[in-house]
PDB file of C-alpha atoms and ligand atoms in Angstrom:
ATOM      1  CA  MET A   1      25.515  10.718  17.962  1.00 40.00           C
ATOM      2  CA  LYS A   2      22.449   8.762  18.835  1.00 42.00           C
ATOM      3  CA  GLN A   3      20.323  11.707  17.758  1.00 43.00           C
ATOM      4  CA  THR A   4      22.150  11.980  14.417  1.00 43.00           C
ATOM      5  CA  MET A   5      21.580   8.303  13.739  1.00 41.00           C
ATOM      6  CA  THR A   6      17.925   8.629  14.621  1.00 47.00           C
ATOM      7  CA  ALA A   7      17.655  11.629  12.308  1.00 48.00           C
ATOM      8  CA  GLN A   8      19.434   9.682   9.571  1.00 50.00           C
ATOM      9  CA  ALA A   9      17.142   6.713  10.144  1.00 47.00           C
ATOM     10  CA  SER A  10      14.086   8.870   9.752  1.00 49.00           C
ATOM     11  CA  VAL A  11      15.513  10.415   6.564  1.00 48.00           C
ATOM     12  CA  ASN A  12      16.071   6.892   5.238  1.00 49.00           C
ATOM     13  CA  GLN A  13      12.592   5.923   6.264  1.00 51.00           C
ATOM     14  CA  ALA A  14      11.090   9.000   4.601  1.00 48.00           C
ATOM     15  CA  GLN A  15      13.036   8.234   1.432  1.00 50.00           C
ATOM     16  CA  GLY A  16      11.872   4.637   1.626  1.00 49.00           C
ATOM     17  CA  LEU A  17       8.266   5.730   1.966  1.00 47.00           C
ATOM     18  CA  SER A  18       8.633   8.177  -0.879  1.00 51.00           C
ATOM     19  CA  LEU A  19      10.204   5.489  -3.073  1.00 48.00           C
ATOM     20  CA  ARG A  20       7.431   3.090  -2.159  1.00 49.00           C
ATOM     21  CA  ALA A  21       4.832   5.715  -2.972  1.00 51.00           C
ATOM     22  CA  ARG A  22       6.485   6.292  -6.315  1.00 52.00           C
ATOM     23  CA  ALA A  23       6.770   2.577  -7.043  1.00 58.00           C
ATOM     24  CA  THR A  24       3.059   1.884  -6.607  1.00 76.00           C
ATOM     25  CA  PRO A  25       1.178   2.195  -9.866  1.00 87.00           C
ATOM     26  CA  VAL A  26      -1.846   4.466  -9.760  1.00 93.00           C
ATOM     27  CA  LYS A  27      -5.141   3.531 -11.346  1.00 95.00           C
ATOM     28  CA  VAL A  28      -6.308   6.634 -13.188  1.00 96.00           C
ATOM     29  CA  ILE A  29      -9.971   6.765 -14.188  1.00 97.00           C
ATOM     30  CA  ALA A  30     -11.389   9.595 -16.317  1.00 98.00           C
ATOM     31  CA  VAL A  31     -15.139  10.205 -16.273  1.00 98.00           C
ATOM     32  CA  ALA A  32     -16.568  11.730 -19.470  1.00 98.00           C
ATOM     33  CA  SER A  33     -19.895  11.835 -21.294  1.00 97.00           C
ATOM     34  CA  GLY A  34     -20.036  14.115 -24.303  1.00 93.00           C
ATOM     35  CA  LYS A  35     -23.364  15.620 -23.272  1.00 96.00           C
ATOM     36  CA  GLY A  36     -23.508  17.883 -20.233  1.00 96.00           C
ATOM     37  CA  GLY A  37     -25.583  17.309 -17.139  1.00 97.00           C
ATOM     38  CA  VAL A  38     -25.764  13.512 -17.361  1.00 98.00           C
ATOM     39  CA  GLY A  39     -23.961  12.817 -14.073  1.00 98.00           C
ATOM     40  CA  LYS A  40     -20.173  12.936 -14.592  1.00 98.00           C
ATOM     41  CA  THR A  41     -19.496  14.912 -11.430  1.00 97.00           C
ATOM     42  CA  SER A  42     -21.905  12.787  -9.389  1.00 98.00           C
ATOM     43  CA  VAL A  43     -20.271   9.559 -10.592  1.00 98.00           C
ATOM     44  CA  SER A  44     -16.747  10.945 -10.048  1.00 98.00           C
ATOM     45  CA  VAL A  45     -17.435  12.267  -6.557  1.00 98.00           C
ATOM     46  CA  ASN A  46     -19.201   9.114  -5.402  1.00 98.00           C
ATOM     47  CA  VAL A  47     -16.830   6.569  -6.910  1.00 98.00           C
ATOM     48  CA  ALA A  48     -13.901   8.486  -5.400  1.00 98.00           C
ATOM     49  CA  MET A  49     -15.658   8.763  -2.028  1.00 98.00           C
ATOM     50  CA  ALA A  50     -16.675   5.079  -1.998  1.00 98.00           C
ATOM     51  CA  LEU A  51     -13.043   4.077  -2.614  1.00 98.00           C
ATOM     52  CA  ALA A  52     -11.831   6.448   0.113  1.00 98.00           C
ATOM     53  CA  MET A  53     -14.413   4.968   2.490  1.00 98.00           C
ATOM     54  CA  ALA A  54     -12.986   1.539   1.650  1.00 98.00           C
ATOM     55  CA  GLY A  55      -9.594   2.754   2.857  1.00 98.00           C
ATOM     56  CA  ARG A  56      -7.936   3.549  -0.457  1.00 98.00           C
ATOM     57  CA  GLU A  57      -5.764   6.598  -1.037  1.00 97.00           C
ATOM     58  CA  VAL A  58      -7.832   8.534  -3.541  1.00 98.00           C
ATOM     59  CA  VAL A  59      -7.287  11.795  -5.386  1.00 98.00           C
ATOM     60  CA  LEU A  60     -10.245  13.384  -7.147  1.00 98.00           C
ATOM     61  CA  LEU A  61      -9.101  15.800  -9.831  1.00 97.00           C
ATOM     62  CA  ASP A  62     -11.556  18.396 -11.081  1.00 96.00           C
ATOM     63  CA  ALA A  63     -10.689  18.673 -14.761  1.00 95.00           C
ATOM     64  CA  ASP A  64     -13.748  20.719 -15.648  1.00 92.00           C
ATOM     65  CA  LEU A  65     -11.269  23.555 -15.717  1.00 90.00           C
ATOM     66  CA  GLY A  66     -13.526  26.513 -16.440  1.00 85.00           C
ATOM     67  CA  LEU A  67     -16.710  25.394 -14.661  1.00 88.00           C
ATOM     68  CA  ALA A  68     -15.473  23.474 -11.647  1.00 87.00           C
ATOM     69  CA  ASN A  69     -18.152  21.645  -9.664  1.00 92.00           C
ATOM     70  CA  VAL A  70     -16.417  19.068  -7.473  1.00 96.00           C
ATOM     71  CA  ASP A  71     -15.636  21.535  -4.665  1.00 95.00           C
ATOM     72  CA  VAL A  72     -19.264  22.741  -4.721  1.00 95.00           C
ATOM     73  CA  GLN A  73     -20.650  19.191  -4.655  1.00 96.00           C
ATOM     74  CA  LEU A  74     -18.493  18.438  -1.613  1.00 97.00           C
ATOM     75  CA  GLY A  75     -18.903  21.781   0.165  1.00 96.00           C
ATOM     76  CA  LEU A  76     -15.189  22.589   0.012  1.00 96.00           C
ATOM     77  CA  GLN A  77     -13.708  26.078  -0.135  1.00 94.00           C
ATOM     78  CA  PRO A  78     -10.586  26.149  -2.277  1.00 94.00           C
ATOM     79  CA  THR A  79      -8.230  29.068  -1.833  1.00 93.00           C
ATOM     80  CA  ARG A  80      -5.955  27.959  -4.647  1.00 92.00           C
ATOM     81  CA  ASN A  81      -6.631  25.893  -7.732  1.00 90.00           C
ATOM     82  CA  LEU A  82      -5.034  24.488 -10.869  1.00 91.00           C
ATOM     83  CA  SER A  83      -4.576  27.961 -12.355  1.00 90.00           C
ATOM     84  CA  HIS A  84      -2.098  28.733  -9.539  1.00 92.00           C
ATOM     85  CA  LEU A  85      -0.246  25.509 -10.311  1.00 92.00           C
ATOM     86  CA  LEU A  86      -0.051  26.462 -13.985  1.00 90.00           C
ATOM     87  CA  ALA A  87       1.253  29.894 -13.064  1.00 90.00           C
ATOM     88  CA  GLY A  88       4.003  28.218 -11.034  1.00 91.00           C
ATOM     89  CA  GLU A  89       2.705  29.818  -7.830  1.00 93.00           C
ATOM     90  CA  CYS A  90       2.306  26.578  -5.894  1.00 94.00           C
ATOM     91  CA  ARG A  91       2.867  22.835  -5.948  1.00 94.00           C
ATOM     92  CA  ILE A  92       0.162  20.191  -6.339  1.00 94.00           C
ATOM     93  CA  GLU A  93       0.394  19.375  -2.629  1.00 95.00           C
ATOM     94  CA  ASP A  94      -0.620  22.983  -1.857  1.00 95.00           C
ATOM     95  CA  LEU A  95      -3.867  22.552  -3.791  1.00 95.00           C
ATOM     96  CA  VAL A  96      -5.072  19.410  -2.084  1.00 97.00           C
ATOM     97  CA  LEU A  97      -8.284  19.818  -0.086  1.00 97.00           C
ATOM     98  CA  ARG A  98      -9.409  17.237   2.443  1.00 97.00           C
ATOM     99  CA  ALA A  99     -12.918  15.882   2.019  1.00 98.00           C
ATOM    100  CA  PRO A 100     -14.477  13.365   4.440  1.00 98.00           C
ATOM    101  CA  HIS A 101     -12.876   9.909   4.789  1.00 98.00           C
ATOM    102  CA  GLY A 102      -9.470  11.210   3.725  1.00 98.00           C
ATOM    103  CA  LEU A 103     -10.534  11.848   0.115  1.00 98.00           C
ATOM    104  CA  LYS A 104      -8.167  14.362  -1.465  1.00 98.00           C
ATOM    105  CA  VAL A 105      -9.592  16.853  -3.933  1.00 97.00           C
ATOM    106  CA  ILE A 106      -7.670  18.956  -6.434  1.00 96.00           C
ATOM    107  CA  PRO A 107      -9.955  21.830  -7.414  1.00 94.00           C
ATOM    108  CA  ALA A 108     -10.240  23.676 -10.712  1.00 93.00           C
ATOM    109  CA  THR A 109     -11.513  27.191 -11.297  1.00 85.00           C
ATOM    110  CA  SER A 110     -14.964  28.439 -12.031  1.00 82.00           C
ATOM    111  CA  GLY A 111     -15.728  31.333 -14.333  1.00 80.00           C
ATOM    112  CA  THR A 112     -12.269  31.598 -15.870  1.00 79.00           C
ATOM    113  CA  ARG A 113     -12.464  31.326 -19.619  1.00 81.00           C
ATOM    114  CA  ARG A 114      -8.707  31.098 -19.978  1.00 83.00           C
ATOM    115  CA  MET A 115      -8.590  27.862 -17.989  1.00 86.00           C
ATOM    116  CA  ALA A 116     -11.175  26.341 -20.304  1.00 81.00           C
ATOM    117  CA  GLN A 117      -8.983  27.103 -23.332  1.00 84.00           C
ATOM    118  CA  LEU A 118      -5.486  25.971 -22.478  1.00 92.00           C
ATOM    119  CA  GLY A 119      -2.883  25.178 -25.108  1.00 91.00           C
ATOM    120  CA  SER A 120      -1.452  21.689 -25.522  1.00 90.00           C
ATOM    121  CA  ALA A 121       1.777  22.606 -23.698  1.00 91.00           C
ATOM    122  CA  GLU A 122      -0.263  23.744 -20.705  1.00 92.00           C
ATOM    123  CA  TYR A 123      -2.247  20.495 -20.587  1.00 92.00           C
ATOM    124  CA  ALA A 124       1.029  18.601 -20.812  1.00 92.00           C
ATOM    125  CA  GLY A 125       2.384  20.754 -17.972  1.00 91.00           C
ATOM    126  CA  LEU A 126      -0.592  19.870 -15.777  1.00 92.00           C
ATOM    127  CA  ILE A 127      -0.262  16.156 -16.444  1.00 94.00           C
ATOM    128  CA  THR A 128       3.483  15.998 -15.920  1.00 92.00           C
ATOM    129  CA  ALA A 129       3.192  18.077 -12.725  1.00 92.00           C
ATOM    130  CA  PHE A 130       1.768  14.960 -11.075  1.00 93.00           C
ATOM    131  CA  ALA A 131       5.190  13.311 -11.361  1.00 90.00           C
ATOM    132  CA  ASP A 132       6.286  15.552  -8.468  1.00 89.00           C
ATOM    133  CA  TYR A 133       3.365  14.559  -6.268  1.00 93.00           C
ATOM    134  CA  ARG A 134       4.888  12.545  -3.446  1.00 90.00           C
ATOM    135  CA  ASP A 135       1.946  11.185  -1.455  1.00 93.00           C
ATOM    136  CA  PRO A 136       0.771   7.621  -1.943  1.00 94.00           C
ATOM    137  CA  VAL A 137      -2.124   7.325  -4.381  1.00 96.00           C
ATOM    138  CA  ASP A 138      -4.043   4.146  -5.206  1.00 96.00           C
ATOM    139  CA  VAL A 139      -6.642   5.684  -7.485  1.00 97.00           C
ATOM    140  CA  MET A 140      -7.098   9.034  -9.183  1.00 97.00           C
ATOM    141  CA  VAL A 141     -10.562   9.880 -10.486  1.00 98.00           C
ATOM    142  CA  ILE A 142     -10.831  12.699 -13.033  1.00 98.00           C
ATOM    143  CA  ASP A 143     -14.087  14.586 -13.495  1.00 97.00           C
ATOM    144  CA  THR A 144     -13.958  15.997 -17.019  1.00 97.00           C
ATOM    145  CA  ALA A 145     -15.936  18.750 -18.736  1.00 95.00           C
ATOM    146  CA  ALA A 146     -18.916  18.274 -21.012  1.00 96.00           C
ATOM    147  CA  GLY A 147     -18.233  18.180 -24.742  1.00 94.00           C
ATOM    148  CA  ILE A 148     -15.275  16.842 -26.689  1.00 94.00           C
ATOM    149  CA  SER A 149     -12.887  19.739 -26.219  1.00 92.00           C
ATOM    150  CA  ASP A 150      -9.131  19.305 -25.868  1.00 93.00           C
ATOM    151  CA  SER A 151      -9.377  19.148 -22.096  1.00 92.00           C
ATOM    152  CA  VAL A 152     -11.639  16.092 -22.295  1.00 96.00           C
ATOM    153  CA  THR A 153      -9.592  14.273 -24.904  1.00 96.00           C
ATOM    154  CA  VAL A 154      -6.209  15.060 -23.343  1.00 95.00           C
ATOM    155  CA  PHE A 155      -7.217  14.017 -19.815  1.00 95.00           C
ATOM    156  CA  SER A 156      -9.050  10.913 -21.034  1.00 97.00           C
ATOM    157  CA  ARG A 157      -6.098   9.748 -23.057  1.00 95.00           C
ATOM    158  CA  ALA A 158      -3.760  10.321 -20.104  1.00 95.00           C
ATOM    159  CA  ALA A 159      -5.930   7.992 -17.972  1.00 96.00           C
ATOM    160  CA  GLN A 160      -5.918   4.190 -18.015  1.00 94.00           C
ATOM    161  CA  GLU A 161      -9.669   3.846 -17.851  1.00 96.00           C
ATOM    162  CA  VAL A 162     -12.402   5.979 -19.374  1.00 97.00           C
ATOM    163  CA  ILE A 163     -15.894   5.819 -17.930  1.00 98.00           C
ATOM    164  CA  VAL A 164     -18.542   7.143 -20.309  1.00 98.00           C
ATOM    165  CA  VAL A 165     -21.691   8.226 -18.478  1.00 98.00           C
ATOM    166  CA  VAL A 166     -24.922   8.060 -20.483  1.00 98.00           C
ATOM    167  CA  CYS A 167     -28.567   8.585 -19.723  1.00 98.00           C
ATOM    168  CA  ASP A 168     -31.666   7.679 -21.673  1.00 97.00           C
ATOM    169  CA  GLU A 169     -31.898  10.704 -23.930  1.00 97.00           C
ATOM    170  CA  PRO A 170     -31.162  10.677 -27.647  1.00 96.00           C
ATOM    171  CA  ALA A 171     -28.618  13.514 -27.307  1.00 97.00           C
ATOM    172  CA  SER A 172     -26.779  11.688 -24.536  1.00 97.00           C
ATOM    173  CA  ILE A 173     -26.436   8.597 -26.717  1.00 96.00           C
ATOM    174  CA  THR A 174     -25.331  10.476 -29.845  1.00 96.00           C
ATOM    175  CA  ASP A 175     -22.875  12.603 -27.836  1.00 97.00           C
ATOM    176  CA  ALA A 176     -21.432   9.534 -26.073  1.00 97.00           C
ATOM    177  CA  TYR A 177     -20.969   7.938 -29.493  1.00 97.00           C
ATOM    178  CA  ALA A 178     -19.267  11.107 -30.802  1.00 97.00           C
ATOM    179  CA  LEU A 179     -16.923  11.141 -27.792  1.00 98.00           C
ATOM    180  CA  ILE A 180     -16.020   7.465 -28.210  1.00 98.00           C
ATOM    181  CA  LYS A 181     -15.444   8.016 -31.922  1.00 98.00           C
ATOM    182  CA  VAL A 182     -13.084  10.965 -31.397  1.00 97.00           C
ATOM    183  CA  LEU A 183     -11.191   9.307 -28.539  1.00 97.00           C
ATOM    184  CA  SER A 184     -10.731   6.078 -30.470  1.00 96.00           C
ATOM    185  CA  ARG A 185      -9.986   7.415 -33.953  1.00 96.00           C
ATOM    186  CA  GLU A 186      -7.903  10.440 -33.023  1.00 95.00           C
ATOM    187  CA  PHE A 187      -6.430   9.531 -29.658  1.00 94.00           C
ATOM    188  CA  GLY A 188      -6.033   5.762 -29.738  1.00 93.00           C
ATOM    189  CA  VAL A 189      -8.299   5.010 -26.761  1.00 95.00           C
ATOM    190  CA  GLU A 190      -9.510   1.459 -27.325  1.00 94.00           C
ATOM    191  CA  ARG A 191     -11.660   0.589 -24.340  1.00 96.00           C
ATOM    192  CA  PHE A 192     -14.523   2.360 -22.614  1.00 98.00           C
ATOM    193  CA  ARG A 193     -16.574   1.517 -19.525  1.00 98.00           C
ATOM    194  CA  VAL A 194     -20.176   2.612 -19.947  1.00 98.00           C
ATOM    195  CA  VAL A 195     -22.246   3.676 -16.930  1.00 98.00           C
ATOM    196  CA  ALA A 196     -25.979   4.135 -17.476  1.00 98.00           C
ATOM    197  CA  ASN A 197     -27.152   6.900 -15.154  1.00 98.00           C
ATOM    198  CA  MET A 198     -30.603   8.029 -14.035  1.00 98.00           C
ATOM    199  CA  VAL A 199     -32.227   4.778 -15.164  1.00 98.00           C
ATOM    200  CA  ARG A 200     -35.325   2.997 -13.820  1.00 98.00           C
ATOM    201  CA  ASN A 201     -33.597  -0.304 -13.129  1.00 97.00           C
ATOM    202  CA  GLU A 202     -30.801  -2.654 -14.189  1.00 96.00           C
ATOM    203  CA  THR A 203     -32.682  -3.861 -17.303  1.00 98.00           C
ATOM    204  CA  HIS A 204     -33.187  -0.278 -18.442  1.00 98.00           C
ATOM    205  CA  GLY A 205     -29.457   0.406 -17.955  1.00 98.00           C
ATOM    206  CA  ARG A 206     -28.396  -2.678 -19.884  1.00 98.00           C
ATOM    207  CA  LYS A 207     -30.731  -1.810 -22.766  1.00 97.00           C
ATOM    208  CA  LEU A 208     -29.196   1.649 -22.957  1.00 97.00           C
ATOM    209  CA  PHE A 209     -25.738   0.090 -23.100  1.00 98.00           C
ATOM    210  CA  GLU A 210     -26.808  -2.298 -25.850  1.00 97.00           C
ATOM    211  CA  ASN A 211     -28.128   0.605 -27.928  1.00 95.00           C
ATOM    212  CA  ILE A 212     -24.690   2.206 -27.889  1.00 96.00           C
ATOM    213  CA  LEU A 213     -22.899  -1.095 -28.378  1.00 97.00           C
ATOM    214  CA  ARG A 214     -24.905  -1.786 -31.533  1.00 95.00           C
ATOM    215  CA  VAL A 215     -23.614   1.414 -33.171  1.00 94.00           C
ATOM    216  CA  THR A 216     -20.031   1.252 -31.924  1.00 96.00           C
ATOM    217  CA  ASP A 217     -19.735  -2.422 -32.980  1.00 95.00           C
ATOM    218  CA  ARG A 218     -20.806  -1.463 -36.457  1.00 95.00           C
ATOM    219  CA  PHE A 219     -18.645   1.588 -37.017  1.00 95.00           C
ATOM    220  CA  LEU A 220     -15.761   1.677 -34.535  1.00 96.00           C
ATOM    221  CA  GLN A 221     -12.859  -0.521 -33.466  1.00 95.00           C
ATOM    222  CA  VAL A 222     -13.416  -0.275 -29.728  1.00 97.00           C
ATOM    223  CA  VAL A 223     -14.145  -2.464 -26.731  1.00 96.00           C
ATOM    224  CA  LEU A 224     -17.183  -1.317 -24.809  1.00 97.00           C
ATOM    225  CA  ASP A 225     -17.749  -2.789 -21.341  1.00 97.00           C
ATOM    226  CA  TYR A 226     -20.932  -2.375 -19.387  1.00 98.00           C
ATOM    227  CA  ALA A 227     -19.903  -0.957 -16.006  1.00 98.00           C
ATOM    228  CA  GLY A 228     -23.343  -0.797 -14.403  1.00 98.00           C
ATOM    229  CA  ALA A 229     -26.468   1.277 -13.893  1.00 98.00           C
ATOM    230  CA  ILE A 230     -27.208   4.057 -11.404  1.00 98.00           C
ATOM    231  CA  PRO A 231     -30.897   4.545 -10.681  1.00 98.00           C
ATOM    232  CA  ASP A 232     -32.599   7.902 -10.868  1.00 98.00           C
ATOM    233  CA  ASP A 233     -32.735   8.605  -7.151  1.00 98.00           C
ATOM    234  CA  GLU A 234     -34.065  11.501  -5.125  1.00 98.00           C
ATOM    235  CA  PHE A 235     -31.489  10.723  -2.417  1.00 98.00           C
ATOM    236  CA  LEU A 236     -28.652  11.563  -4.802  1.00 98.00           C
ATOM    237  CA  LYS A 237     -30.211  14.981  -5.409  1.00 98.00           C
ATOM    238  CA  ARG A 238     -30.751  15.433  -1.695  1.00 98.00           C
ATOM    239  CA  ALA A 239     -27.078  14.624  -1.028  1.00 98.00           C
ATOM    240  CA  ILE A 240     -26.033  17.207  -3.642  1.00 98.00           C
ATOM    241  CA  ARG A 241     -28.189  19.831  -1.950  1.00 98.00           C
ATOM    242  CA  ARG A 242     -26.418  18.966   1.315  1.00 98.00           C
ATOM    243  CA  GLN A 243     -23.079  19.298  -0.555  1.00 97.00           C
ATOM    244  CA  SER A 244     -22.137  15.725   0.180  1.00 98.00           C
ATOM    245  CA  ALA A 245     -21.654  12.384  -1.539  1.00 98.00           C
ATOM    246  CA  VAL A 246     -24.704  10.112  -1.470  1.00 98.00           C
ATOM    247  CA  VAL A 247     -22.488   7.090  -0.656  1.00 98.00           C
ATOM    248  CA  ASP A 248     -21.518   8.911   2.536  1.00 98.00           C
ATOM    249  CA  THR A 249     -24.743  10.677   3.518  1.00 98.00           C
ATOM    250  CA  TYR A 250     -27.325   8.085   2.476  1.00 98.00           C
ATOM    251  CA  PRO A 251     -25.330   4.837   2.151  1.00 98.00           C
ATOM    252  CA  GLY A 252     -28.472   2.728   2.022  1.00 98.00           C
ATOM    253  CA  ALA A 253     -29.984   4.643  -0.940  1.00 98.00           C
ATOM    254  CA  ARG A 254     -30.350   2.763  -4.230  1.00 98.00           C
ATOM    255  CA  SER A 255     -28.002   5.131  -6.049  1.00 98.00           C
ATOM    256  CA  ALA A 256     -25.430   4.808  -3.244  1.00 98.00           C
ATOM    257  CA  GLN A 257     -25.512   1.004  -3.454  1.00 98.00           C
ATOM    258  CA  ALA A 258     -25.021   1.140  -7.225  1.00 98.00           C
ATOM    259  CA  LEU A 259     -22.190   3.670  -6.973  1.00 98.00           C
ATOM    260  CA  LYS A 260     -20.435   1.560  -4.330  1.00 98.00           C
ATOM    261  CA  ALA A 261     -20.756  -1.492  -6.576  1.00 98.00           C
ATOM    262  CA  LEU A 262     -19.264   0.541  -9.435  1.00 98.00           C
ATOM    263  CA  ALA A 263     -16.319   1.584  -7.246  1.00 98.00           C
ATOM    264  CA  GLN A 264     -15.726  -2.035  -6.190  1.00 98.00           C
ATOM    265  CA  ALA A 265     -15.858  -3.177  -9.818  1.00 98.00           C
ATOM    266  CA  ALA A 266     -13.441  -0.402 -10.824  1.00 98.00           C
ATOM    267  CA  GLU A 267     -10.891  -1.771  -8.377  1.00 96.00           C
ATOM    268  CA  ARG A 268     -11.005  -5.101 -10.196  1.00 95.00           C
ATOM    269  CA  TRP A 269     -10.608  -3.629 -13.673  1.00 95.00           C
ATOM    270  CA  VAL A 270      -7.376  -4.819 -15.167  1.00 89.00           C
ATOM    271  CA  SER A 271      -5.761  -1.808 -16.777  1.00 77.00           C
ATOM    272  CA  PRO A 272      -3.173  -2.082 -19.555  1.00 70.00           C
ATOM    273  CA  ALA A 273       0.141  -3.098 -18.027  1.00 63.00           C
ATOM    274  CA  PHE A 274       2.316  -0.864 -20.184  1.00 57.00           C
ATOM    275  CA  GLY A 275       1.918   2.625 -21.517  1.00 61.00           C
ATOM    276  CA  HIS A 276       1.032   3.636 -25.042  1.00 65.00           C
ATOM    277  CA  GLY A 277       4.008   5.937 -25.367  1.00 69.00           C
ATOM    278  CA  HIS A 278       1.921   9.079 -24.960  1.00 80.00           C
ATOM    279  CA  LEU A 279       1.529  11.419 -22.033  1.00 87.00           C
ATOM    280  CA  GLU A 280       0.043   9.670 -18.998  1.00 91.00           C
ATOM    281  CA  PHE A 281      -0.609  10.598 -15.387  1.00 92.00           C
ATOM    282  CA  PHE A 282       1.876   8.961 -12.993  1.00 91.00           C
ATOM    283  CA  ALA A 283       3.660   7.098 -15.817  1.00 87.00           C
ATOM    284  CA  GLU A 284       6.870   7.088 -13.787  1.00 85.00           C
ATOM    285  CA  ARG A 285       5.188   5.211 -10.907  1.00 86.00           C
ATOM    286  CA  ARG A 286       3.994   2.544 -13.331  1.00 78.00           C
ATOM    287  CA  GLU A 287       7.435   2.271 -14.903  1.00 75.00           C
ATOM    288  CA  SER A 288       9.248   2.002 -11.565  1.00 72.00           C
ATOM    289  CA  ALA A 289       6.729  -0.612 -10.374  1.00 70.00           C
ATOM    290  CA  ALA A 290       7.273  -2.573 -13.583  1.00 67.00           C
ATOM    291  CA  SER A 291      11.052  -2.437 -13.255  1.00 70.00           C
ATOM    292  CA  ALA A 292      10.819  -3.439  -9.561  1.00 67.00           C
ATOM    293  CA  LEU A 293       8.752  -6.430 -10.678  1.00 62.00           C
ATOM    294  CA  LEU A 294      11.379  -7.356 -13.250  1.00 64.00           C
ATOM    295  CA  GLY A 295      14.092  -6.986 -10.596  1.00 66.00           C
ATOM    296  CA  GLY A 296      15.433  -3.706 -12.079  1.00 53.00           C
TER     297      GLY A 296
HETATM  298  N1  ATP B   1     -28.604   9.091 -10.449  1.00 95.14           N
HETATM  299  C1  ATP B   1     -29.203  10.276 -10.351  1.00 95.14           C
HETATM  300  N2  ATP B   1     -30.430  10.407  -9.775  1.00 95.14           N
HETATM  301  C2  ATP B   1     -31.042  11.594  -9.686  1.00 95.14           C
HETATM  302  N3  ATP B   1     -30.513  12.737 -10.133  1.00 95.14           N
HETATM  303  C3  ATP B   1     -29.301  12.701 -10.702  1.00 95.14           C
HETATM  304  C4  ATP B   1     -28.559  11.482 -10.846  1.00 95.14           C
HETATM  305  N4  ATP B   1     -27.381  11.764 -11.436  1.00 95.14           N
HETATM  306  C5  ATP B   1     -27.379  13.085 -11.668  1.00 95.14           C
HETATM  307  N5  ATP B   1     -28.528  13.657 -11.235  1.00 95.14           N
HETATM  308  C6  ATP B   1     -28.941  15.075 -11.343  1.00 95.14           C
HETATM  309  O1  ATP B   1     -28.332  15.641 -12.468  1.00 95.14           O
HETATM  310  C7  ATP B   1     -27.643  16.822 -12.114  1.00 95.14           C
HETATM  311  C8  ATP B   1     -26.377  16.946 -12.928  1.00 95.14           C
HETATM  312  O2  ATP B   1     -25.463  15.982 -12.471  1.00 95.14           O
HETATM  313  P1  ATP B   1     -23.885  16.224 -12.549  1.00 95.14           P
HETATM  314  O3  ATP B   1     -23.538  17.591 -12.122  1.00 95.14           O
HETATM  315  O4  ATP B   1     -23.248  15.078 -11.884  1.00 95.14           O
HETATM  316  O5  ATP B   1     -23.729  16.109 -14.143  1.00 95.14           O
HETATM  317  P2  ATP B   1     -22.461  16.477 -15.036  1.00 95.14           P
HETATM  318  O6  ATP B   1     -22.460  15.531 -16.179  1.00 95.14           O
HETATM  319  O7  ATP B   1     -21.243  16.543 -14.197  1.00 95.14           O
HETATM  320  O8  ATP B   1     -22.836  17.951 -15.526  1.00 95.14           O
HETATM  321  P3  ATP B   1     -21.861  18.991 -16.304  1.00 95.14           P
HETATM  322  O9  ATP B   1     -21.778  18.502 -17.707  1.00 95.14           O
HETATM  323  O10 ATP B   1     -22.597  20.285 -16.183  1.00 95.14           O
HETATM  324  O11 ATP B   1     -20.541  18.981 -15.597  1.00 95.14           O
HETATM  325  C9  ATP B   1     -27.385  16.709 -10.615  1.00 95.14           C
HETATM  326  O12 ATP B   1     -27.340  17.975 -10.015  1.00 95.14           O
HETATM  327  C10 ATP B   1     -28.552  15.910 -10.137  1.00 95.14           C
HETATM  328  O13 ATP B   1     -29.628  16.779  -9.849  1.00 95.14           O
HETATM  329 MG1   MG B   2     -19.827  18.094 -13.950  1.00 95.14          MG
END
């Protein structure tokens, strides 16, 4: 009898934990850029790692579906990836890889053209699959692909925050503008957090931001927030060669300090309290947290 009660108690406790996990809203941050090679994966990996190092439950989703890089940057060896989830061959939990400091990584595929060209129902399937994910999550960071393809727009819209990474090259600025234009006009994204990457210093980063702000203020109805500058830093490259995050391997490096500051700032960002009525990651956790708050 005693054993049965203990078993029942642990079932109750497990259900309680699961309910609690589901009732905690998740901050979902997509990292995009328009132009390729400007530092999306580096920002995603390091912001996610910095938050994990600060004790948060963090999931890093590789949404560069056809040219996955996150697993390579972190030296992980996936055996299954999002294509297996789409094929119904596994659950999200089966995909999760453990990186240092408890960071959880959900890998994509590399060299599969089909994954880079999914239909809208398949994107929707991927996003809604997260409703079944039971583990606690405080933050999910999404590393998106270069360009303004459906995968970028769909994942960015399903997030609460969109970081736009730019560097000081004309094509980076025009492509960031094009991305912001498409996301705002066609997908209703109203606010963007701009990160200036590979800059000389803070002043250089702010100037870059102001260049973009000048054009968006003139032509688009969006809110652009300056989220900070990451210096061009040899230590970040060295960390990549060692397949690690610079915030972990060289925490004192200038880029690591800036990326940690970005992660801390991201925690303070106040995301919209209620959904926009379109597909969102973890919408059910936000809704149950809101109803718990209202006593529902
Ligand atoms: N702050 C930085 N300092 C020095 N080098 C950097 C910095 N950020 C990025 N890099 C360099 O730029 C390269 C590309 O970065 P990363 O892979 O993060 O870009 P990306 O935008 O994800 O690229 P893609 O569009 O191909 O996915 C890195 O391998 C690294 O060498
Ligand atoms: Mg990348």
